[in-house]
Amino acid sequence: MTDFDSIFADEVDLIADATVLEEDYTPDQILCRDEVLSQYTSVFKPIYKGRPPQNAFLYGDTGVGKTAVTKYLCRTLEHDIERKNEQLSARDRITLTALWINCENFTSGDHTTSSYQVAVGIVNRLREPGNRINATGYAPQDVYDLLYEELDSLDGSILIILDEIDKLGSDDTLLYELPRSRDIGYLESVRVGVIGISNDYTFRKNLSPKVKDSLCETEIKFPAYDADELAVILRARAEQALYDSAYSQETISLCSALAYKEASGSARRAIRLLRRSAEVAEENSSEHINPPHIRQADEDLEYGNIVESIVDQDQEKLFVLAAIAHLDGADLTPARTRTIHATYSRVVRAYNTASGKEPLTQRGMFNHLSKLVMFGFVRTIDRNKGAGGGQWNEHEFTDDVDPQKVREAFAERDREWLSIDLRGVTG
Ligand SMILES: Nc1ncnc2c1ncn2[C@@H]1O[C@H](COP(=O)(O)OP(=O)(O)OP(=O)(O)O)[C@@H](O)[C@H]1O
Ligand SMILES: [Mg+2]
């Protein structure tokens, strides 16, 4: 299919339009979400009618369409308002400013952010490049005042969409301030609606009552998809993305079944699996995506998933994992808690030379180690030598984890992989 030989070319091409399989592609059609759509449409109706916007809180597992449905509805709303405005006199026209804020974009190393950081982010989104404010150095209330000033300089309705809102952790000041701003009288010329989106159930549970009152005016739950629904979504995507001869109903069914089983009904996983399967088929010069390609793709994704979930761990757990990776590399696992602690201490000192931060005590480290066992990264072996023989625990990676994955996770966190002297750690 290519005109000349290139190491980048495959003999066959199965993907006609790769953008359709991209993460941030917003589908033209939302499938299998009729109930959610009708609930959600009523949240946006007031804006279309020129009335004050409402607040809403959306929740549901990862990959179930919260972001996609919101993007789709916003786009439709903006488009329909434009059409409606054509019919209206200048005085009656509806003004809408929709601000899409992904809280993940304001997180630091540990994947959390604060109300303050996000408020600064919104201010800067509304300001000209030369006029942006610094991320530090303001009193919190000053930042909110600046925020209200910026918002008040706009007109009409403002819809603030806070995606991945759980990244705010326990600090929900922003969620208290924003929805209530109009009631408290901070804003004169505009009306603000806030949409919060989260896949973390504990976040919703732990919201302070006053936030729940205002933000959760309407709550919309996105249930997980079943395998049949995944197949419907996937088929529509395949029709746009792949050549007809590249796939069959069997391709769609197997991808949907695997995504349903392994990622509890995530459409994101199903779409990723389809894309990776097409790539594997291409790499194997196959004109059609066959079951072995899908199984291979599924394994590839699992590998990436483990690395991603290691990346998401906090710093202390990463150090514990690095310690076990070093011991594993030297064939010293399963290892006793004290051996892991000795190694972990060396790891911490190697990485914290600049800050001088000291390692946790063995008991402190053990709390993190136990979490890693609970999350399925590490397995504990109970050594019991019977009466008088003593009893102790040893730890090693589960089958899902290996040193290479930990190294990759360090690379993704922009952390160098330092070598550690293991002499004497088992002593
Ligand atoms: N009902 C649907 N119809 C068509 N495509 C869908 C539907 N639901 C989800 N998708 C697609 O599945 C992928 C994941 O959806 P989305 O990003 O909206 O998940 P999410 O609920 O926001 O997940 P997270 O909590 O991880 O952010 C996207 O590519 C999206 O386009
Ligand atoms: Mg999302």
mmCIF file of N, CA and C in Angstrom, residues 30 37 40 52 54 75 80 115 145 156 176 187 231-232 270 279 300 333 371-372 375 377 393 395 397 424:
data_model
loop_
_atom_site.group_PDB
_atom_site.id
_atom_site.type_symbol
_atom_site.label_atom_id
_atom_site.label_comp_id
_atom_site.label_asym_id
_atom_site.label_seq_id
_atom_site.Cartn_x
_atom_site.Cartn_y
_atom_site.Cartn_z
ATOM 1 N N ILE A 30 -24.093 9.815 21.006
ATOM 2 C CA ILE A 30 -23.922 9.140 22.288
ATOM 3 C C ILE A 30 -24.896 7.963 22.301
ATOM 4 N N LEU A 37 -28.860 10.975 29.383
ATOM 5 C CA LEU A 37 -28.979 12.131 28.495
ATOM 6 C C LEU A 37 -30.212 12.966 28.821
ATOM 7 N N TYR A 40 -29.612 14.843 32.056
ATOM 8 C CA TYR A 40 -28.559 15.836 31.890
ATOM 9 C C TYR A 40 -29.061 16.999 31.027
ATOM 10 N N PRO A 52 -31.102 31.261 34.742
ATOM 11 C CA PRO A 52 -29.856 30.941 35.449
ATOM 12 C C PRO A 52 -29.513 29.458 35.336
ATOM 13 N N GLN A 54 -27.965 25.723 36.280
ATOM 14 C CA GLN A 54 -28.015 24.896 37.487
ATOM 15 C C GLN A 54 -26.665 24.256 37.749
ATOM 16 N N ARG A 75 -21.298 21.031 23.487
ATOM 17 C CA ARG A 75 -21.158 21.404 22.079
ATOM 18 C C ARG A 75 -22.536 21.644 21.468
ATOM 19 N N ASP A 80 -26.800 25.146 19.517
ATOM 20 C CA ASP A 80 -28.230 25.468 19.476
ATOM 21 C C ASP A 80 -28.500 26.906 19.925
ATOM 22 N N SER A 115 -7.978 23.443 45.921
ATOM 23 C CA SER A 115 -8.943 24.425 45.455
ATOM 24 C C SER A 115 -8.222 25.680 44.988
ATOM 25 N N ASP A 145 -11.258 36.354 45.242
ATOM 26 C CA ASP A 145 -11.698 37.694 44.832
ATOM 27 C C ASP A 145 -11.309 37.976 43.382
ATOM 28 N N GLY A 156 -23.735 37.302 30.944
ATOM 29 C CA GLY A 156 -24.674 36.196 30.757
ATOM 30 C C GLY A 156 -24.404 35.007 31.656
ATOM 31 N N TYR A 176 -17.429 24.994 47.280
ATOM 32 C CA TYR A 176 -18.341 25.722 48.131
ATOM 33 C C TYR A 176 -18.523 27.133 47.585
ATOM 34 N N LEU A 187 -21.211 38.091 42.627
ATOM 35 C CA LEU A 187 -21.285 38.365 41.196
ATOM 36 C C LEU A 187 -22.541 39.152 40.882
ATOM 37 N N ALA A 231 -20.568 -3.400 22.967
ATOM 38 C CA ALA A 231 -20.512 -3.830 21.568
ATOM 39 C C ALA A 231 -21.169 -2.796 20.653
ATOM 40 N N VAL A 232 -22.273 -2.211 21.093
ATOM 41 C CA VAL A 232 -22.949 -1.188 20.281
ATOM 42 C C VAL A 232 -22.036 0.031 20.089
ATOM 43 N N ALA A 270 -12.561 -0.687 26.020
ATOM 44 C CA ALA A 270 -13.004 -1.394 24.810
ATOM 45 C C ALA A 270 -12.423 -0.730 23.562
ATOM 46 N N GLU A 279 -3.630 -2.550 15.499
ATOM 47 C CA GLU A 279 -2.183 -2.361 15.326
ATOM 48 C C GLU A 279 -1.448 -3.699 15.322
ATOM 49 N N ASP A 300 -0.990 -6.580 26.117
ATOM 50 C CA ASP A 300 -0.228 -5.324 26.034
ATOM 51 C C ASP A 300 -0.858 -4.261 26.937
ATOM 52 N N THR A 333 14.433 -11.942 46.693
ATOM 53 C CA THR A 333 13.040 -12.066 47.134
ATOM 54 C C THR A 333 12.628 -13.526 47.046
ATOM 55 N N LYS A 371 -0.437 -1.742 52.326
ATOM 56 C CA LYS A 371 -1.320 -1.201 51.285
ATOM 57 C C LYS A 371 -0.957 -1.817 49.939
ATOM 58 N N LEU A 372 0.330 -1.942 49.691
ATOM 59 C CA LEU A 372 0.769 -2.508 48.409
ATOM 60 C C LEU A 372 0.320 -3.962 48.275
ATOM 61 N N PHE A 375 -3.367 -3.722 47.450
ATOM 62 C CA PHE A 375 -3.611 -3.323 46.054
ATOM 63 C C PHE A 375 -3.206 -4.405 45.057
ATOM 64 N N PHE A 377 0.004 -5.524 44.443
ATOM 65 C CA PHE A 377 1.339 -5.406 43.850
ATOM 66 C C PHE A 377 2.315 -6.382 44.502
ATOM 67 N N ASN A 393 7.324 -13.040 58.242
ATOM 68 C CA ASN A 393 6.737 -12.821 56.925
ATOM 69 C C ASN A 393 7.813 -12.497 55.897
ATOM 70 N N HIS A 395 8.137 -11.112 51.657
ATOM 71 C CA HIS A 395 7.345 -10.425 50.626
ATOM 72 C C HIS A 395 8.023 -10.511 49.270
ATOM 73 N N PHE A 397 7.018 -9.585 44.731
ATOM 74 C CA PHE A 397 6.041 -9.070 43.779
ATOM 75 C C PHE A 397 5.020 -10.145 43.436
ATOM 76 N N GLY A 424 24.941 -6.359 52.506
ATOM 77 C CA GLY A 424 24.591 -6.311 53.927
ATOM 78 C C GLY A 424 23.126 -6.114 54.253
#
